[in-house]
Coordinates of C-alpha atoms and ligand atoms in Angstrom, one line a residue:
M1 CA 4.3 153.0 4.8
S2 CA 6.1 150.4 4.6
T3 CA 8.8 148.5 1.8
S4 CA 10.3 145.3 1.8
Y5 CA 13.4 143.5 1.7
D6 CA 15.0 140.0 2.0
A7 CA 17.3 141.4 5.4
V8 CA 17.2 144.8 7.7
V9 CA 20.7 145.2 8.9
I10 CA 20.4 148.0 11.6
G11 CA 23.5 149.6 12.3
A12 CA 26.0 150.8 9.7
G13 CA 29.1 150.3 11.3
P14 CA 31.6 147.7 10.5
N15 CA 29.5 144.6 11.4
G16 CA 26.5 145.4 10.0
L17 CA 28.2 146.6 6.4
V18 CA 30.5 143.6 6.3
A19 CA 26.9 141.5 7.0
A20 CA 25.1 143.5 4.3
N21 CA 27.9 143.3 1.4
H22 CA 27.8 139.6 2.0
L23 CA 24.0 139.1 2.1
I24 CA 23.9 141.2 -1.3
D25 CA 27.0 139.1 -3.0
Q26 CA 24.6 136.1 -1.9
G27 CA 21.8 137.7 -4.2
W28 CA 19.2 139.5 -1.6
S29 CA 17.9 142.4 -1.5
A30 CA 19.3 144.5 2.1
V31 CA 18.7 148.2 3.4
V32 CA 20.7 149.6 6.5
L33 CA 19.0 151.6 8.6
E34 CA 21.9 153.6 10.8
A35 CA 20.6 156.1 13.8
Q36 CA 24.2 158.5 13.3
A37 CA 24.0 161.0 9.8
E38 CA 27.1 159.8 8.6
V39 CA 28.1 155.7 8.0
G40 CA 30.7 153.5 10.1
G41 CA 30.1 153.1 13.4
A42 CA 33.3 153.6 15.8
V43 CA 35.5 153.7 12.3
K44 CA 35.3 157.9 11.0
S45 CA 36.8 160.4 10.8
S46 CA 36.4 164.4 10.5
R47 CA 38.4 168.0 10.8
D48 CA 36.2 168.3 13.9
V49 CA 39.2 168.9 15.8
H50 CA 40.7 171.8 13.5
P51 CA 39.7 172.6 9.9
D52 CA 43.7 171.4 8.8
F53 CA 43.6 168.6 10.3
V54 CA 41.9 165.3 9.6
H55 CA 41.0 163.1 12.8
D56 CA 39.6 159.6 13.5
T57 CA 36.6 160.1 16.2
F58 CA 37.0 157.0 17.5
S59 CA 39.5 153.9 16.2
A60 CA 42.4 154.2 14.0
F61 CA 44.7 151.6 13.2
Y62 CA 43.3 148.1 11.5
P63 CA 45.6 145.6 11.3
L64 CA 42.5 142.6 12.4
A65 CA 40.4 144.2 8.9
H66 CA 43.8 143.8 7.3
A67 CA 43.9 140.0 8.2
S68 CA 40.3 139.6 8.0
P69 CA 39.8 137.1 5.4
T70 CA 36.3 138.9 5.2
I71 CA 37.3 142.2 5.0
R72 CA 40.4 141.5 2.2
S73 CA 37.7 139.4 0.0
F74 CA 35.8 142.4 -0.3
D75 CA 38.3 144.3 -2.3
L76 CA 37.6 147.5 -1.1
E77 CA 40.9 148.8 -2.5
D78 CA 38.1 148.8 -5.7
H79 CA 36.1 151.1 -3.6
G80 CA 38.5 154.0 -2.9
L81 CA 40.7 152.1 0.4
R82 CA 44.1 153.2 0.3
W83 CA 46.3 151.9 3.8
R84 CA 49.2 153.7 4.9
H85 CA 51.8 152.5 7.2
S86 CA 53.6 154.0 9.6
P87 CA 57.7 153.2 9.6
A88 CA 57.3 151.5 12.9
V89 CA 54.3 149.7 13.8
L90 CA 54.4 150.6 17.6
G91 CA 57.2 152.1 20.1
H92 CA 56.6 152.6 23.9
P93 CA 58.7 155.3 25.3
L94 CA 60.2 154.7 29.0
P95 CA 61.2 158.1 31.0
D96 CA 64.6 156.7 31.3
G97 CA 65.0 157.9 27.2
S98 CA 65.1 154.3 25.9
W99 CA 62.5 152.4 23.6
A100 CA 60.9 149.4 23.0
M101 CA 60.5 149.2 19.2
L102 CA 58.0 146.9 17.2
H103 CA 59.2 147.0 13.8
R104 CA 56.9 146.3 10.9
D105 CA 60.3 144.2 9.4
R106 CA 60.7 141.5 12.2
T107 CA 64.9 141.1 11.9
V108 CA 64.5 145.3 12.7
T109 CA 62.8 144.9 15.8
A110 CA 65.1 141.4 16.5
D111 CA 68.2 143.6 16.5
L112 CA 67.0 146.3 18.5
F113 CA 66.1 143.9 21.1
E114 CA 69.3 142.1 21.0
Q115 CA 71.2 145.1 21.7
A116 CA 69.0 145.7 24.7
H117 CA 69.1 142.4 25.7
P118 CA 71.3 139.5 24.2
G119 CA 69.6 136.6 23.0
D120 CA 66.2 138.6 23.1
G121 CA 66.6 138.6 19.2
D122 CA 66.7 135.1 18.3
A123 CA 63.8 134.6 21.0
W124 CA 61.7 137.1 19.4
L125 CA 62.5 135.6 15.7
E126 CA 61.5 132.4 17.3
L127 CA 57.8 133.5 18.3
C128 CA 57.7 135.1 14.7
G129 CA 58.3 131.9 13.3
Q130 CA 56.1 130.2 15.3
W131 CA 53.3 132.1 14.4
D132 CA 54.2 132.0 10.1
R133 CA 53.4 128.5 11.2
I134 CA 50.0 128.4 12.8
G135 CA 49.0 132.1 13.2
D136 CA 47.1 132.4 9.9
Q137 CA 44.7 129.4 11.3
M138 CA 44.6 131.1 14.4
V139 CA 43.3 134.4 12.9
K140 CA 40.6 132.5 10.7
A141 CA 39.7 129.6 14.0
L142 CA 39.0 133.3 16.2
L143 CA 36.8 134.8 13.5
S144 CA 35.0 132.0 12.5
P145 CA 31.8 130.7 14.6
F146 CA 32.5 128.9 17.6
P147 CA 33.2 126.5 17.9
P148 CA 35.5 127.0 14.9
V149 CA 35.3 123.5 13.3
R150 CA 37.2 124.0 10.3
H151 CA 40.0 126.2 11.1
G152 CA 40.4 124.6 14.9
V153 CA 41.3 121.6 12.9
G154 CA 43.8 123.4 10.9
A155 CA 45.7 124.8 13.6
L156 CA 45.6 121.9 15.8
A157 CA 47.2 120.2 12.8
R158 CA 50.2 122.8 13.4
L159 CA 50.5 122.9 17.1
R160 CA 53.1 120.1 17.0
S161 CA 55.0 122.0 14.4
V162 CA 55.2 125.0 16.9
G163 CA 56.2 122.9 20.1
G164 CA 52.9 120.9 20.6
L165 CA 51.4 121.5 24.2
D166 CA 54.1 124.2 25.3
F167 CA 53.0 126.5 22.8
V168 CA 48.7 126.4 24.3
K169 CA 50.9 127.1 27.8
T170 CA 52.3 129.6 26.6
M171 CA 49.2 131.1 25.0
L172 CA 47.2 130.7 28.0
T173 CA 50.4 132.6 30.5
P174 CA 49.0 136.2 31.4
A175 CA 50.8 138.7 29.6
S176 CA 52.5 139.8 32.4
D177 CA 54.2 136.6 33.0
L178 CA 54.5 135.3 29.0
G179 CA 57.1 138.5 27.8
R180 CA 59.3 137.6 31.1
A181 CA 59.1 133.5 30.3
R182 CA 60.7 133.9 26.9
F183 CA 62.4 137.2 27.1
G184 CA 65.4 138.5 29.2
G185 CA 64.9 142.0 28.8
V186 CA 61.8 144.5 29.1
G187 CA 61.2 145.7 25.7
P188 CA 59.6 142.6 24.6
R189 CA 57.4 142.1 27.8
L190 CA 55.8 145.8 27.2
I191 CA 55.4 145.3 23.9
I192 CA 53.2 142.2 24.5
A193 CA 52.1 143.7 27.8
G194 CA 50.8 146.7 26.2
N195 CA 49.3 145.3 23.3
A196 CA 47.5 143.0 25.5
G197 CA 46.1 146.1 27.2
H198 CA 44.1 146.8 23.6
A199 CA 41.5 144.3 25.3
D200 CA 40.1 145.1 28.9
I201 CA 41.5 141.5 29.9
P202 CA 43.5 142.0 33.2
L203 CA 47.6 141.4 32.7
N204 CA 47.8 138.8 35.0
A205 CA 44.5 136.7 34.1
P206 CA 44.5 134.2 31.2
G207 CA 43.2 135.5 27.9
S208 CA 45.4 138.5 28.0
G209 CA 49.0 136.7 26.9
L210 CA 47.1 135.5 23.8
M211 CA 45.6 139.3 23.3
G212 CA 49.2 140.1 23.6
V213 CA 50.9 137.6 21.0
L214 CA 48.5 137.8 18.4
M215 CA 49.1 141.6 18.1
S216 CA 52.4 142.1 18.3
M217 CA 52.3 139.1 15.6
L218 CA 49.7 140.7 13.5
G219 CA 52.4 144.0 13.5
Q220 CA 55.0 142.2 12.6
T221 CA 52.7 140.1 9.3
V222 CA 50.4 142.6 8.5
G223 CA 51.3 145.6 10.3
F224 CA 49.3 148.7 11.8
P225 CA 47.4 150.1 8.6
A226 CA 45.2 153.2 9.0
P227 CA 43.4 154.5 5.9
E228 CA 44.7 156.7 3.6
G229 CA 42.6 159.9 4.6
G230 CA 41.2 159.2 7.9
A231 CA 39.5 156.2 9.2
G232 CA 36.5 156.8 7.5
G233 CA 37.7 155.8 4.2
L234 CA 37.4 152.5 5.2
A235 CA 33.1 152.3 6.5
H236 CA 33.1 154.6 2.9
A237 CA 34.6 151.6 0.9
L238 CA 32.3 149.0 2.7
A239 CA 29.1 151.6 2.0
Q240 CA 30.0 152.0 -1.4
R241 CA 30.6 148.8 -2.5
F242 CA 27.6 147.7 -1.0
E243 CA 25.1 150.6 -2.5
S244 CA 27.4 149.7 -5.6
L245 CA 25.6 146.4 -5.9
G246 CA 22.4 147.6 -5.1
G247 CA 22.1 147.6 -1.4
E248 CA 20.0 150.7 0.6
I249 CA 21.5 152.8 3.3
V250 CA 18.9 154.9 5.4
L251 CA 21.0 157.4 7.5
S252 CA 19.5 159.1 10.4
A253 CA 17.3 156.3 10.8
E254 CA 17.2 155.0 14.3
A255 CA 15.5 151.6 14.7
T256 CA 13.0 152.0 17.5
R257 CA 11.5 148.6 17.6
I258 CA 12.2 144.9 15.9
Q259 CA 8.6 143.8 15.1
V260 CA 8.2 139.9 16.4
T261 CA 5.2 137.9 15.0
D262 CA 4.7 134.1 15.9
R263 CA 8.6 134.1 17.6
R264 CA 9.8 135.5 14.8
A265 CA 11.3 139.0 13.4
T266 CA 9.4 140.2 10.6
A267 CA 10.0 144.3 10.4
V268 CA 11.9 146.8 11.7
F269 CA 10.4 150.4 12.9
A270 CA 12.9 153.5 12.1
A271 CA 12.2 157.2 11.8
G272 CA 8.1 156.7 10.8
E273 CA 8.9 153.5 8.4
R274 CA 8.2 149.8 8.8
Y275 CA 10.6 148.1 7.1
V276 CA 9.6 144.3 6.2
A277 CA 12.5 141.8 6.7
R278 CA 11.3 138.7 4.2
R279 CA 14.4 137.0 5.9
A280 CA 16.4 138.1 8.2
V281 CA 17.1 141.2 10.8
V282 CA 20.7 141.7 11.4
A283 CA 21.3 143.5 14.4
D284 CA 24.6 145.2 14.6
V285 CA 23.3 146.6 18.2
V286 CA 25.2 146.0 21.4
A287 CA 23.4 143.4 23.3
P288 CA 21.6 145.2 26.2
H289 CA 19.9 147.7 23.6
L290 CA 18.3 144.8 21.7
Y291 CA 17.4 142.1 24.5
G292 CA 14.7 144.0 26.1
G293 CA 14.9 147.1 24.1
L294 CA 14.5 147.0 20.4
V295 CA 13.2 143.7 20.9
I296 CA 9.9 144.1 23.8
D297 CA 10.6 142.2 27.6
E298 CA 7.6 139.9 26.0
D299 CA 8.9 139.1 23.1
L300 CA 11.5 137.5 24.5
P301 CA 11.5 133.9 26.7
A302 CA 12.4 134.6 30.6
R303 CA 15.5 132.8 30.6
T304 CA 16.9 135.2 27.9
M305 CA 16.1 138.8 30.2
K306 CA 17.8 136.6 33.2
S307 CA 21.2 135.9 31.6
M308 CA 21.3 139.3 30.1
R309 CA 21.0 140.7 33.8
S310 CA 24.5 139.1 33.9
F311 CA 25.8 140.7 30.7
E312 CA 29.1 142.8 31.7
L313 CA 30.1 146.0 29.8
D314 CA 33.6 146.7 29.1
P315 CA 35.1 149.8 30.9
G316 CA 34.5 153.1 29.9
T317 CA 37.5 155.4 27.9
V318 CA 38.4 159.2 27.4
K319 CA 39.8 159.6 24.4
V320 CA 41.9 163.6 23.5
D321 CA 42.9 164.2 20.2
W322 CA 45.4 167.4 19.4
A323 CA 46.3 169.0 16.3
L324 CA 49.9 170.1 17.0
D325 CA 52.3 172.8 14.6
G326 CA 54.7 170.1 14.6
P327 CA 55.9 166.8 15.4
V328 CA 55.9 165.3 19.3
P329 CA 59.0 166.8 20.9
W330 CA 60.1 163.4 22.3
A331 CA 63.0 163.9 25.0
S332 CA 64.8 161.0 23.3
R333 CA 63.9 160.5 19.8
P334 CA 63.0 157.1 18.8
P335 CA 65.2 154.8 16.5
H336 CA 61.7 154.9 13.8
D337 CA 59.2 157.0 14.4
P338 CA 56.0 154.6 15.1
G339 CA 52.8 155.0 14.4
T340 CA 51.1 154.1 17.7
F341 CA 52.6 154.5 21.1
H342 CA 52.0 153.3 24.4
V343 CA 52.1 155.1 27.8
A344 CA 53.7 153.4 30.7
D345 CA 56.8 153.6 32.6
S346 CA 57.0 149.8 32.8
V347 CA 55.1 147.0 32.6
E348 CA 54.0 146.7 36.5
Q349 CA 52.3 150.0 36.1
M350 CA 50.4 148.7 33.5
T351 CA 49.3 145.6 34.9
E352 CA 48.2 148.7 38.4
A353 CA 46.4 151.3 35.9
L354 CA 44.1 148.2 34.4
G355 CA 43.8 146.8 37.7
Q356 CA 42.6 149.8 39.5
V357 CA 40.4 150.4 36.5
S358 CA 38.7 146.8 37.2
A359 CA 38.6 147.9 40.7
R360 CA 36.3 150.7 39.6
V361 CA 39.5 153.2 40.3
I362 CA 40.4 156.1 38.1
P363 CA 43.7 155.6 37.3
A364 CA 46.7 158.0 39.1
N365 CA 49.0 157.1 35.8
P366 CA 46.7 156.2 32.9
F367 CA 47.9 153.7 30.9
M368 CA 47.5 155.0 27.2
L369 CA 47.0 154.0 23.7
A370 CA 48.0 156.8 21.5
G371 CA 49.0 156.8 17.5
Q372 CA 50.8 159.6 15.4
M373 CA 48.0 159.8 12.8
T374 CA 50.5 162.4 10.3
T375 CA 53.5 159.7 11.0
T376 CA 51.4 157.1 9.7
D377 CA 49.6 158.9 6.7
P378 CA 51.1 162.7 5.5
S379 CA 47.6 162.8 4.7
R380 CA 46.1 164.0 7.5
S381 CA 47.5 167.4 8.3
P382 CA 50.0 170.1 6.6
A383 CA 54.0 168.9 6.3
G384 CA 55.5 169.6 10.1
T385 CA 52.4 168.9 12.3
E386 CA 50.9 165.6 13.5
S387 CA 47.7 164.7 14.3
L388 CA 47.5 163.0 17.3
W389 CA 45.6 161.1 19.8
A390 CA 45.5 159.0 23.0
Y391 CA 42.8 156.9 24.4
T392 CA 42.2 155.3 28.1
H393 CA 40.3 153.0 29.8
V394 CA 38.3 154.6 33.4
P395 CA 35.6 152.6 35.3
Q396 CA 32.0 152.6 34.1
D397 CA 30.8 152.7 37.8
T398 CA 33.6 155.1 39.8
L399 CA 34.6 153.9 43.6
A400 CA 37.0 156.5 44.2
D401 CA 40.1 158.6 42.1
G402 CA 43.4 157.2 42.6
G403 CA 44.8 161.1 41.6
D404 CA 44.8 163.7 43.7
E405 CA 42.4 166.1 41.4
G406 CA 39.6 164.8 42.7
I407 CA 38.2 163.5 39.6
R408 CA 34.5 162.1 40.2
G409 CA 33.9 159.7 37.3
T410 CA 31.0 161.5 36.6
W411 CA 32.3 162.5 33.5
D412 CA 31.2 166.0 32.8
R413 CA 33.0 168.7 31.0
D414 CA 35.1 169.3 34.7
D415 CA 35.5 165.6 34.7
C416 CA 36.6 165.1 31.4
E417 CA 39.0 168.4 31.3
R418 CA 40.7 167.6 34.1
F419 CA 41.5 163.6 33.6
A420 CA 42.4 165.4 29.4
D421 CA 45.1 167.1 32.0
R422 CA 46.5 164.2 33.2
M423 CA 46.8 162.0 30.4
Q424 CA 48.3 165.4 28.9
A425 CA 50.8 165.5 31.2
R426 CA 51.9 162.1 31.0
I427 CA 52.8 163.1 27.2
E428 CA 54.3 166.2 28.9
R429 CA 57.2 164.5 31.1
L430 CA 58.8 162.0 27.8
A431 CA 57.8 165.0 25.1
P432 CA 58.5 168.2 27.2
G433 CA 57.3 171.4 25.1
F434 CA 54.6 169.1 24.2
G435 CA 51.4 171.7 25.6
S436 CA 53.1 174.1 23.4
K437 CA 52.1 172.3 20.4
I438 CA 48.8 172.3 20.9
L439 CA 46.5 174.7 18.3
S440 CA 43.3 172.7 19.4
R441 CA 42.6 169.8 21.1
R442 CA 38.7 167.6 21.9
V443 CA 37.9 165.5 25.1
M444 CA 35.3 162.6 24.1
G445 CA 34.7 161.3 27.3
P446 CA 32.1 158.3 27.8
H447 CA 29.1 160.5 27.1
E448 CA 29.8 161.7 24.4
L449 CA 31.6 158.7 22.9
E450 CA 27.7 157.1 23.4
H451 CA 25.9 160.3 22.4
A452 CA 28.0 159.7 18.6
D453 CA 27.4 156.5 18.8
A454 CA 25.0 154.1 20.7
N455 CA 26.7 150.7 21.2
L456 CA 29.8 152.5 23.1
I457 CA 27.6 152.3 26.6
G458 CA 29.2 154.5 28.8
G459 CA 32.2 154.8 26.3
A460 CA 32.6 150.8 26.7
I461 CA 34.3 150.2 23.0
N462 CA 34.0 146.5 22.7
G463 CA 30.3 145.6 23.0
G464 CA 31.2 144.3 26.0
T465 CA 33.7 142.8 28.5
S466 CA 36.6 140.8 26.6
Q467 CA 37.2 138.9 29.5
L468 CA 36.9 134.9 29.1
H469 CA 34.0 134.6 31.0
Q470 CA 32.3 136.6 28.5
E471 CA 34.1 135.4 25.6
L472 CA 33.2 132.3 22.7
V473 CA 30.4 130.4 23.9
F474 CA 29.4 133.0 26.9
R475 CA 29.4 136.1 24.2
P476 CA 27.1 138.0 25.3
V477 CA 25.7 135.8 27.5
P478 CA 25.6 131.9 28.4
G479 CA 23.1 130.1 26.0
L480 CA 23.2 132.7 23.5
G481 CA 27.0 132.3 23.0
R482 CA 26.3 132.2 18.8
A483 CA 24.7 134.8 16.1
E484 CA 21.8 133.2 16.4
T485 CA 19.1 134.5 19.1
P486 CA 15.6 133.5 20.6
I487 CA 13.7 135.0 17.7
R488 CA 13.8 133.4 14.8
G489 CA 15.5 135.2 11.9
L490 CA 17.3 138.0 14.4
Y491 CA 20.8 137.5 14.5
L492 CA 23.0 139.6 16.7
G493 CA 25.8 141.2 14.3
S494 CA 27.8 143.4 16.5
A495 CA 31.0 142.9 18.7
S496 CA 28.8 142.0 21.5
A497 CA 28.7 138.6 19.7
H498 CA 31.4 136.3 19.4
P499 CA 34.5 137.6 18.3
G500 CA 33.7 140.5 20.1
G501 CA 35.4 144.0 19.5
G502 CA 37.7 144.9 16.4
V503 CA 37.6 145.9 13.7
H504 CA 37.5 142.3 12.1
G505 CA 33.8 142.0 10.9
G506 CA 33.8 138.5 12.5
P507 CA 30.6 139.2 14.0
G508 CA 28.8 140.8 11.1
M509 CA 29.9 137.9 8.8
N510 CA 28.3 135.2 11.4
A511 CA 25.3 136.6 11.9
A512 CA 25.2 137.0 7.4
R513 CA 26.2 133.3 6.8
A514 CA 23.8 132.6 10.3
A515 CA 20.9 133.8 8.2
L516 CA 21.8 132.4 4.4
A517 CA 22.5 129.1 6.0
H518 CA 18.6 129.1 8.0
S519 CA 17.3 130.7 5.6
R520 CA 18.2 127.3 3.0
V521 CA 16.7 125.0 5.9
R522 CA 13.4 126.7 6.2
R523 CA 13.3 126.9 1.9
A524 CA 14.0 123.4 2.0
T525 CA 11.4 122.3 4.9
G526 CA 8.6 124.1 3.5
G527 CA 9.6 126.7 6.4
L528 CA 9.0 123.9 9.0
L529 CA 11.8 124.8 10.6
R530 CA 14.0 127.8 11.9
Ligands
FAD601 C1 37.6 155.1 21.1 C2 38.0 153.6 20.4 C3 39.1 153.6 19.8 C4 39.1 152.3 19.5 N1 40.6 151.9 18.5 C5 40.0 150.7 17.6 C6 41.4 150.4 16.8 O1 42.2 151.2 16.6 N2 40.8 149.1 16.3 C7 40.3 148.5 16.0 O2 40.1 147.3 15.3 N3 39.0 148.5 16.5 C8 39.0 149.7 17.8 N4 38.1 149.9 18.2 C9 37.0 148.8 18.5 C10 36.0 149.4 17.2 O3 35.6 150.4 16.4 C11 34.8 148.3 16.8 O4 34.8 147.2 18.2 C12 33.9 148.2 16.3 O5 34.0 149.6 15.1 C13 32.6 148.0 16.4 O6 31.8 147.5 15.2 P1 30.2 147.2 15.0 O7 29.9 147.3 14.2 O8 30.2 146.1 15.9 O9 29.6 148.7 16.2 P2 29.4 150.0 15.7 O10 31.3 150.1 15.3 O11 29.7 150.8 16.9 O12 28.6 150.2 14.6 C14 27.4 150.3 15.3 C15 26.6 151.4 14.9 O13 25.4 150.9 14.8 C16 24.5 152.1 14.8 N5 23.2 151.8 15.7 C17 23.3 151.4 17.1 N6 21.9 151.1 17.3 C18 21.1 151.8 16.4 C19 20.1 151.6 15.9 N7 19.1 150.9 17.1 N8 18.9 151.8 14.7 C20 20.3 152.3 13.9 N9 21.1 152.2 13.6 C21 22.0 152.2 15.7 C22 25.4 152.8 15.5 O14 24.8 154.4 15.3 C23 26.4 152.5 15.0 O15 27.1 153.2 13.8 C24 37.8 151.4 18.9 C25 36.5 151.7 19.6 C26 36.5 153.0 19.9 C27 35.6 153.7 20.6

């Protein structure tokens, strides 16, 4: 049997749902086919860890979604989304009992930095001031197709007001050096380097500084918000908005093949049905599954197959969730309770851990990102308890274990549990008695992550490395650096496309816009072009 729509969207991750919402807003009919039994992709939550606790299965904090003009324009609050904020955005506890902190109020952050190292408070406020002048244009430029003509020009016009080439140089400086160049104390360096560590760019490589500043400044402007009741609230609001406008979502419908006729995508096969795409297919699918998978080799130009051989995944991930019967028993309490916290003894240890992952070594002292969800949103678990998670990166293909436990990197249950013990011991050092607070624990290694969302190949969370050689026009591979693909009417709208990973909807929006623009050209030329 076959049904027909203007657009068939494959995948109900945030990018697929953003694309679907934009297409329906423009008057197209659309269906979203989702392989899993629930919408959301890597934006989901459940009570699987403990019945009284909500845990986010994958992502948890959404500064990029909150800053995204696209997602903001959908008015998701009208579809049940409520954002919650923790008292402080981010904390970084150190073994000597001190904390580096990013408070939502920049003057509080600056005061804390100033107390630790005179001069750093003003230096922080100066960076914030520069961001106020140029940040909005930079975020818009980063989220639009490359080259970002309109917002790029907007950012250039503001460049002089933030110091011209000196500002550009700051943004190009690796995160490990950037903090040292502008600040005397360790606090701002830890915050910027830790925020850079959210991408898989080595902290001593260009690109990491921009990432560190971007995330830190988002922390100072929009905060790191989380949806009330769980990450799933964001995905459900996107899905509900789409359905309220007449869109259809088919769950448990894995797309297995895209039909290509005369080099044009014409239909998608899923769960025994054929879904005809009159105008476009948008694939919220990781690039290696699209090229040579959903689109068979014979339908692809040889050059696409060849360039896809150089596509590089980002590292794997191990994520641990804990249900705690009380707050994290910090050895030394933070000055303000943070939603997120980072675990590393120093910027150098962070750099070493991320470097080890690139060198295919499992870190002995993994750099961890963690979230206190009940601190952020009290609805996540009973009063006085904490819903906690931490994740860290591991090599896709392991050469050795940097630690003593002989973890092999096969990421079977034994590897995962032993590595989770290593991660847990890192928290226990900072919060003695942590282990005694645990009611239950869930460990998701690379296989579990991929099983729950096929885009997370080997636990890669960003649809491909974020390093400079696979960004902008090089994403996913040179020659395919836009949402357009070699197949007419087929658009790549997942994190594998520019601007990459994170929940901001950029790739989905770019794909939807490209589909709409080509459809207009096609109509205007009577089908002669595109
Ligand atoms: C552990 C983890 C923590 C993260 N933390 C954060 C965070 O705190 N903040 C943040 O902004 N980002 C975070 N991210 C990154 C962010 O979640 C992803 O970059 C984002 O979800 C990518 O969106 P997407 O729509 O491209 O893909 P996905 O969210 O992966 O969604 C893709 C969807 O497509 C479906 N699909 C795939 N193939 C098919 C097929 N053949 N047929 C039908 N359906 C298919 C999948 O089932 C899935 O539902 C995190 C990711 C992970 C894994």
